[in-house]
Amino acid sequence: MEDFAYAFNNSAIGNVMGNGMSGCDQSTVESLAEDPTDSPFAADECLKVRKYWCFLLSSIFTFLAGLFIVLLWRAFAFICCRKEPDLGPNDPKQKEQKASRNKQEFEGTFMTEAKDWAGELISGQTTTGRILVVLVFILSIASLIIYFVDASSEEVERCQKWSNNITQQIDLAFNIFFMVYFFIRFIAASDKLWFMLEMYSFVDYFTIPPSFVSIYLDRTWIGLRFLRALRLMTVPDILQYLNVLKTSSSIRLAQLVSIFISVWLTAAGIIHLLENSGDPLDFDNAHRLSYWTCVYFLIVTMSTVGYGDVYCETVLGRTFLVFFLLVGLAVFASWIPEITELAAQRSKYGGTYSKDPRKRYTSSECVVPP
């Protein structure tokens, strides 16, 4: 098949050049020769070897490497920074001990200042912090929209030169910004180990490294980019920074709605990935579903209606759906009544006052006897 695709491309180029460039210009021939993946035969041949594992391994390796560095630093600090015994005034090693302590105090002061600066930058309590938090949210939504576009118009895995893939180039620019923001959050974290295990850290692990791998492999993989939908959970915090939400009931309502939508979109992305990929290791039972079809399927299934027009065919898709329904129905069944109750609430002094001209208002006067 590979020889046939190669022969097909060469014969196509030779026929065009031999016919005096009839119906095609020089740029078309050059693009066909430089990018053989434009040919459907070459693209099919390229996709015979799945390389999704390269993208997954890049994310897993990034997480494990970061975890190893944090643990190594903790072990080093425990061994080298233990309390040293106080030496006598005539001990020759006293000067070395004093110099070592001064150096540690200087390094500690520098790290404390850097930590305070990073903490103010991501806290949202300052003007710069609010701008940064809002910018991160906007770019996360923009990255999620790019995922929606790719998931609606492309295969799960596609062979294409990175230089010709506009959406991947834009997404890489976003991911570079997210990587810088990740390091700022890392500096501000009090417990580095706990930070490495946070939910938003895992979002970065599985979205940032694959964008760099696609440059090297000249192929794209939809992957776990739908995890950016989890950033919708920060909507209540952003609205509080902007003084939009002020009451406890409105904050709670925004939290429930944002969690519901983010989990819904994330679960739809998992179904889309599993169904369109097929079951490993052969991947021969792929079930073509668009992302928005998966969104519709999940909301219908979660509402216990189940029309039966859309269903999972892969083993992985069905397995995930079973566990998702066991947890989702139990959680969302208790959240929906609470959301309805909070949405129907009206504050004691809510609404606006309007004077009715048809009603007469009388005032009683107090008469003081002489």
Coordinates of C-alpha atoms in Angstrom, one line a residue:
M1 CA 0.0 0.0 0.0
E2 CA 2.9 2.4 0.8
D3 CA 4.5 1.7 -2.6
F4 CA 1.2 2.3 -4.3
A5 CA 0.7 5.6 -2.6
Y6 CA 4.2 6.7 -3.4
A7 CA 3.8 5.7 -7.0
F8 CA 0.4 7.4 -7.2
N9 CA 1.9 10.7 -5.9
N10 CA 4.9 10.6 -8.3
S11 CA 2.7 9.7 -11.3
A12 CA 0.3 12.5 -10.5
I13 CA 3.2 15.0 -10.3
G14 CA 4.7 13.6 -13.5
N15 CA 1.5 13.7 -15.5
V16 CA 0.9 17.3 -14.5
M17 CA 4.4 18.4 -15.4
G18 CA 4.4 16.4 -18.6
N19 CA 1.2 17.9 -19.8
G20 CA 2.6 21.4 -19.8
M21 CA 1.0 22.3 -16.4
S22 CA -2.5 22.0 -17.9
G23 CA -5.1 22.8 -15.2
C24 CA -2.5 23.3 -12.5
D25 CA 0.1 25.8 -11.7
Q26 CA 3.6 25.3 -10.3
S27 CA 2.6 26.0 -6.7
T28 CA 0.1 23.2 -6.7
V29 CA 2.7 20.8 -7.9
E30 CA 5.2 21.9 -5.3
S31 CA 2.6 21.6 -2.5
L32 CA 1.7 18.1 -3.7
A33 CA 5.4 17.1 -3.7
E34 CA 6.2 18.6 -0.4
D35 CA 3.1 17.5 1.6
P36 CA 2.2 13.9 0.5
T37 CA -0.3 13.7 3.3
D38 CA -2.7 15.8 1.2
S39 CA -3.3 12.6 -0.8
P40 CA -6.0 10.5 0.7
F41 CA -4.0 7.4 0.0
A42 CA -1.0 8.7 1.9
A43 CA -3.2 9.9 4.7
D44 CA -4.8 6.5 5.1
E45 CA -1.4 4.9 5.1
C46 CA -0.2 7.4 7.8
L47 CA -3.1 6.6 10.1
K48 CA -2.5 2.9 9.9
V49 CA 0.1 3.5 12.6
R50 CA -1.7 5.1 15.5
K51 CA 0.5 7.4 17.6
Y52 CA -2.0 8.6 20.2
W53 CA 0.3 7.0 22.8
C54 CA 3.0 9.6 22.1
F55 CA 0.6 12.4 23.1
L56 CA -0.5 10.5 26.2
L57 CA 3.1 9.6 27.2
S58 CA 4.2 13.3 26.9
S59 CA 1.5 14.2 29.4
I60 CA 2.2 11.3 31.8
F61 CA 6.0 11.9 31.6
T62 CA 5.5 15.7 32.4
F63 CA 3.4 14.8 35.4
L64 CA 5.9 12.2 36.7
A65 CA 8.9 14.4 36.0
G66 CA 7.4 17.3 38.0
L67 CA 6.4 15.0 40.8
F68 CA 9.9 13.5 40.9
I69 CA 11.5 17.0 41.0
V70 CA 9.3 18.1 43.9
L71 CA 9.9 14.9 45.9
L72 CA 13.7 15.2 45.2
W73 CA 13.7 18.8 46.4
R74 CA 11.9 17.8 49.6
A75 CA 14.3 15.0 50.3
F76 CA 17.3 17.4 49.6
A77 CA 15.8 20.0 51.9
F78 CA 15.2 17.5 54.6
I79 CA 18.8 16.2 54.5
C80 CA 20.7 19.4 54.0
C81 CA 18.6 21.9 56.0
R82 CA 18.2 20.0 59.3
K83 CA 19.0 22.0 62.4
E84 CA 22.7 22.0 63.0
P85 CA 24.1 21.8 66.6
D86 CA 25.3 25.1 68.0
L87 CA 29.1 25.3 68.1
G88 CA 31.2 26.9 70.8
P89 CA 32.7 30.4 70.4
N90 CA 36.2 29.0 70.0
D91 CA 35.2 26.3 67.5
P92 CA 36.9 26.8 64.1
K93 CA 33.8 25.7 62.2
Q94 CA 31.7 28.5 63.8
K95 CA 32.4 30.9 60.9
E96 CA 31.4 28.4 58.3
Q97 CA 28.2 27.7 60.1
K98 CA 27.4 31.4 60.4
A99 CA 28.0 32.0 56.7
S100 CA 25.8 29.0 55.8
R101 CA 23.0 30.3 57.9
N102 CA 23.3 33.8 56.4
K103 CA 23.1 32.3 52.9
Q104 CA 20.0 30.2 53.8
E105 CA 18.3 33.4 55.3
F106 CA 19.0 35.3 52.1
E107 CA 17.6 32.5 49.9
G108 CA 14.6 32.2 52.2
T109 CA 13.9 35.9 51.9
F110 CA 14.1 35.8 48.1
M111 CA 11.8 32.8 47.8
T112 CA 9.3 34.4 50.2
E113 CA 9.2 37.6 48.2
A114 CA 8.8 35.6 44.9
K115 CA 6.0 33.6 46.5
D116 CA 4.2 36.7 47.8
W117 CA 4.5 38.3 44.4
A118 CA 3.1 35.3 42.6
G119 CA 0.3 34.9 45.2
E120 CA -0.8 38.5 44.7
L121 CA -0.7 38.0 41.0
I122 CA -3.1 35.0 40.9
S123 CA -5.3 35.9 43.9
G124 CA -7.5 38.4 42.1
Q125 CA -7.3 40.9 45.0
T126 CA -5.3 43.4 43.0
T127 CA -6.1 45.0 39.7
T128 CA -3.2 43.2 37.9
G129 CA -4.4 39.9 39.5
R130 CA -8.0 40.5 38.3
I131 CA -6.8 41.2 34.8
L132 CA -4.7 38.0 34.8
V133 CA -7.5 35.8 36.1
V134 CA -10.0 37.1 33.6
L135 CA -7.4 36.8 30.8
V136 CA -6.7 33.1 31.7
F137 CA -10.5 32.4 31.7
I138 CA -11.0 34.1 28.3
L139 CA -8.1 32.2 26.7
S140 CA -9.3 28.9 28.2
I141 CA -12.7 29.4 26.6
A142 CA -11.0 30.4 23.3
S143 CA -9.0 27.1 23.5
L144 CA -12.2 25.2 24.3
I145 CA -13.8 26.8 21.2
I146 CA -10.9 25.7 19.0
Y147 CA -11.5 22.2 20.4
F148 CA -15.1 22.4 19.5
V149 CA -14.2 23.4 15.9
D150 CA -11.6 20.5 15.6
A151 CA -14.0 18.0 17.1
S152 CA -16.8 18.9 14.8
S153 CA -14.8 19.0 11.5
E154 CA -11.9 16.6 11.9
E155 CA -11.1 13.0 12.8
V156 CA -9.8 12.1 16.3
E157 CA -6.3 11.6 14.8
R158 CA -5.2 13.3 11.6
C159 CA -1.9 13.5 9.6
Q160 CA -1.3 17.1 8.7
K161 CA 1.7 19.3 8.6
W162 CA 1.8 21.6 11.6
S163 CA 2.7 24.6 9.5
N164 CA -0.6 24.1 7.6
N165 CA -2.8 23.6 10.7
I166 CA -4.1 27.0 11.7
T167 CA -6.1 25.9 14.7
Q168 CA -3.1 24.0 16.2
Q169 CA -0.9 27.1 15.8
I170 CA -3.4 29.3 17.7
D171 CA -3.8 26.6 20.3
L172 CA 0.0 26.4 20.8
A173 CA 0.1 30.1 21.5
F174 CA -2.6 29.8 24.1
N175 CA -0.8 26.8 25.7
I176 CA 2.5 28.8 26.0
F177 CA 0.6 31.4 28.0
F178 CA -1.0 28.6 30.1
M179 CA 2.5 27.2 30.7
V180 CA 3.7 30.5 32.1
Y181 CA 0.6 30.8 34.3
F182 CA 1.3 27.2 35.5
F183 CA 4.8 28.2 36.7
I184 CA 3.4 31.3 38.4
R185 CA 0.8 29.2 40.3
F186 CA 3.6 26.7 41.2
I187 CA 5.7 29.5 42.7
A188 CA 2.7 30.8 44.7
A189 CA 1.7 27.4 46.0
S190 CA 2.4 26.8 49.7
D191 CA 2.5 23.0 49.3
K192 CA 4.2 22.1 46.0
L193 CA 3.3 18.5 46.2
W194 CA -0.4 19.2 46.7
F195 CA -0.3 21.7 43.8
M196 CA 1.0 19.0 41.5
L197 CA -2.1 16.9 42.3
E198 CA -4.7 19.7 41.8
M199 CA -7.4 19.3 39.2
Y200 CA -6.3 22.4 37.2
S201 CA -2.7 21.1 37.2
F202 CA -3.9 17.9 35.5
V203 CA -5.8 20.0 33.0
D204 CA -2.4 21.6 32.0
Y205 CA -0.6 18.2 32.0
F206 CA -3.0 16.7 29.4
T207 CA -3.4 19.8 27.2
I208 CA 0.0 21.6 27.0
P209 CA 2.6 18.9 26.2
P210 CA 0.5 17.3 23.3
S211 CA 0.5 20.7 21.5
F212 CA 4.3 20.5 21.3
V213 CA 4.3 16.8 20.3
S214 CA 2.1 17.6 17.3
I215 CA 4.9 19.9 15.9
Y216 CA 7.3 17.0 15.9
L217 CA 5.0 14.3 14.6
D218 CA 3.2 16.5 12.0
R219 CA -0.1 15.1 13.1
T220 CA -2.9 16.1 15.4
W221 CA -4.8 14.3 18.1
I222 CA -8.0 15.6 19.6
G223 CA -7.0 14.0 22.9
L224 CA -8.0 15.4 26.2
R225 CA -8.3 19.0 25.2
F226 CA -12.0 19.0 26.3
L227 CA -10.6 19.2 29.9
R228 CA -10.4 23.0 29.3
A229 CA -14.2 22.9 30.0
L230 CA -13.3 22.4 33.7
R231 CA -12.2 26.0 33.7
L232 CA -15.8 27.0 33.6
M233 CA -15.9 26.2 37.3
T234 CA -13.9 29.4 38.0
V235 CA -16.8 31.5 36.7
P236 CA -18.2 32.2 40.2
D237 CA -14.8 33.3 41.5
I238 CA -14.4 35.7 38.5
L239 CA -17.9 37.1 39.0
Q240 CA -17.0 37.8 42.7
Y241 CA -13.8 39.5 41.7
L242 CA -15.9 41.8 39.4
N243 CA -18.5 42.4 42.1
V244 CA -21.2 40.8 40.0
L245 CA -22.2 38.2 42.6
K246 CA -22.7 39.6 46.1
T247 CA -25.2 37.3 47.9
S248 CA -24.5 33.8 49.1
S249 CA -27.5 32.3 47.2
S250 CA -26.3 33.8 43.9
I251 CA -22.8 32.5 44.5
R252 CA -24.1 29.0 45.3
L253 CA -26.4 29.1 42.2
A254 CA -23.4 30.1 40.0
Q255 CA -21.3 27.3 41.5
L256 CA -23.9 24.6 40.8
V257 CA -24.6 25.7 37.3
S258 CA -20.9 26.1 36.4
I259 CA -20.0 22.6 37.8
F260 CA -23.0 21.0 36.0
I261 CA -22.1 22.5 32.6
S262 CA -18.3 21.8 32.9
V263 CA -18.8 18.2 33.9
W264 CA -21.4 17.8 31.1
L265 CA -19.1 19.1 28.4
T266 CA -16.1 17.1 29.8
A267 CA -18.0 13.9 29.8
A268 CA -19.3 14.5 26.3
G269 CA -15.6 14.9 25.2
I270 CA -14.7 11.6 26.8
I271 CA -17.6 9.8 25.0
H272 CA -16.6 11.5 21.7
L273 CA -12.9 10.4 22.1
L274 CA -13.7 6.8 23.0
E275 CA -16.4 6.3 20.4
N276 CA -14.5 7.8 17.5
S277 CA -11.3 6.1 18.4
G278 CA -12.7 2.6 18.8
D279 CA -11.5 -0.1 21.2
P280 CA -7.8 -0.8 21.4
L281 CA -5.7 -2.4 20.1
D282 CA -7.1 -2.7 16.6
F283 CA -9.4 0.4 16.7
D284 CA -11.6 -1.3 14.0
N285 CA -15.0 -0.5 15.6
A286 CA -14.9 3.3 15.6
H287 CA -18.3 4.8 16.0
R288 CA -18.5 8.2 14.2
L289 CA -20.2 10.7 16.4
S290 CA -19.9 14.5 16.4
Y291 CA -19.1 16.2 19.6
W292 CA -22.5 18.0 19.8
T293 CA -24.2 14.6 19.2
C294 CA -22.4 13.4 22.3
V295 CA -23.5 16.5 24.2
Y296 CA -27.1 15.7 23.2
F297 CA -26.7 12.0 24.1
L298 CA -25.5 12.7 27.6
I299 CA -28.1 15.2 28.5
V300 CA -30.9 12.9 27.2
T301 CA -29.4 10.0 29.1
M302 CA -28.8 11.9 32.3
S303 CA -32.5 13.0 32.3
T304 CA -33.4 9.3 32.2
V305 CA -35.4 9.9 29.0
G306 CA -33.2 7.9 26.6
Y307 CA -34.7 8.1 23.1
G308 CA -32.4 5.4 21.8
D309 CA -31.5 7.3 18.6
V310 CA -27.9 7.6 19.8
Y311 CA -26.0 5.0 21.8
C312 CA -22.4 3.8 22.5
E313 CA -21.0 0.9 20.5
T314 CA -17.5 0.6 21.9
V315 CA -16.7 -1.3 25.1
L316 CA -14.8 1.6 26.6
G317 CA -17.6 4.0 25.8
R318 CA -20.2 1.8 27.4
T319 CA -18.0 1.2 30.5
F320 CA -17.5 4.9 31.0
L321 CA -21.2 5.6 30.6
V322 CA -22.2 3.1 33.2
F323 CA -19.8 4.6 35.9
F324 CA -20.8 8.2 34.8
L325 CA -24.5 7.5 35.2
L326 CA -24.0 5.8 38.6
V327 CA -22.2 8.9 39.9
G328 CA -23.9 11.6 37.8
L329 CA -27.5 10.6 38.5
A330 CA -26.9 10.5 42.2
V331 CA -25.2 13.9 42.3
F332 CA -27.3 15.8 39.7
A333 CA -30.6 14.4 41.1
S334 CA -29.9 16.3 44.3
W335 CA -28.5 19.4 42.5
I336 CA -31.4 20.1 40.1
P337 CA -34.0 20.7 42.9
E338 CA -31.4 23.0 44.6
I339 CA -30.7 24.9 41.4
T340 CA -34.5 25.4 40.9
E341 CA -35.0 26.5 44.5
L342 CA -32.1 29.0 44.3
A343 CA -33.3 30.4 41.0
A344 CA -36.8 30.9 42.3
Q345 CA -35.7 32.7 45.4
R346 CA -36.2 36.4 45.8
S347 CA -34.4 38.5 48.3
K348 CA -36.4 40.2 51.1
Y349 CA -35.7 43.7 49.7
G350 CA -35.4 42.6 46.1
G351 CA -37.1 44.3 43.1
T352 CA -37.8 48.0 42.5
Y353 CA -40.2 50.4 44.0
S354 CA -42.7 52.2 41.8
K355 CA -45.3 54.7 43.0
D356 CA -48.9 54.0 42.0
P357 CA -50.7 57.3 41.2
R358 CA -54.1 55.7 41.7
K359 CA -53.5 55.2 45.4
R360 CA -53.7 58.0 47.9
Y361 CA -51.2 58.3 50.7
T362 CA -52.3 60.2 53.9
S363 CA -50.0 61.3 56.7
S364 CA -51.2 61.8 60.2
E365 CA -50.1 65.0 62.0
C366 CA -49.4 65.1 65.7
V367 CA -51.2 67.9 67.4
V368 CA -49.7 69.2 70.7
P369 CA -52.3 70.6 73.1
P370 CA -51.7 74.2 74.3

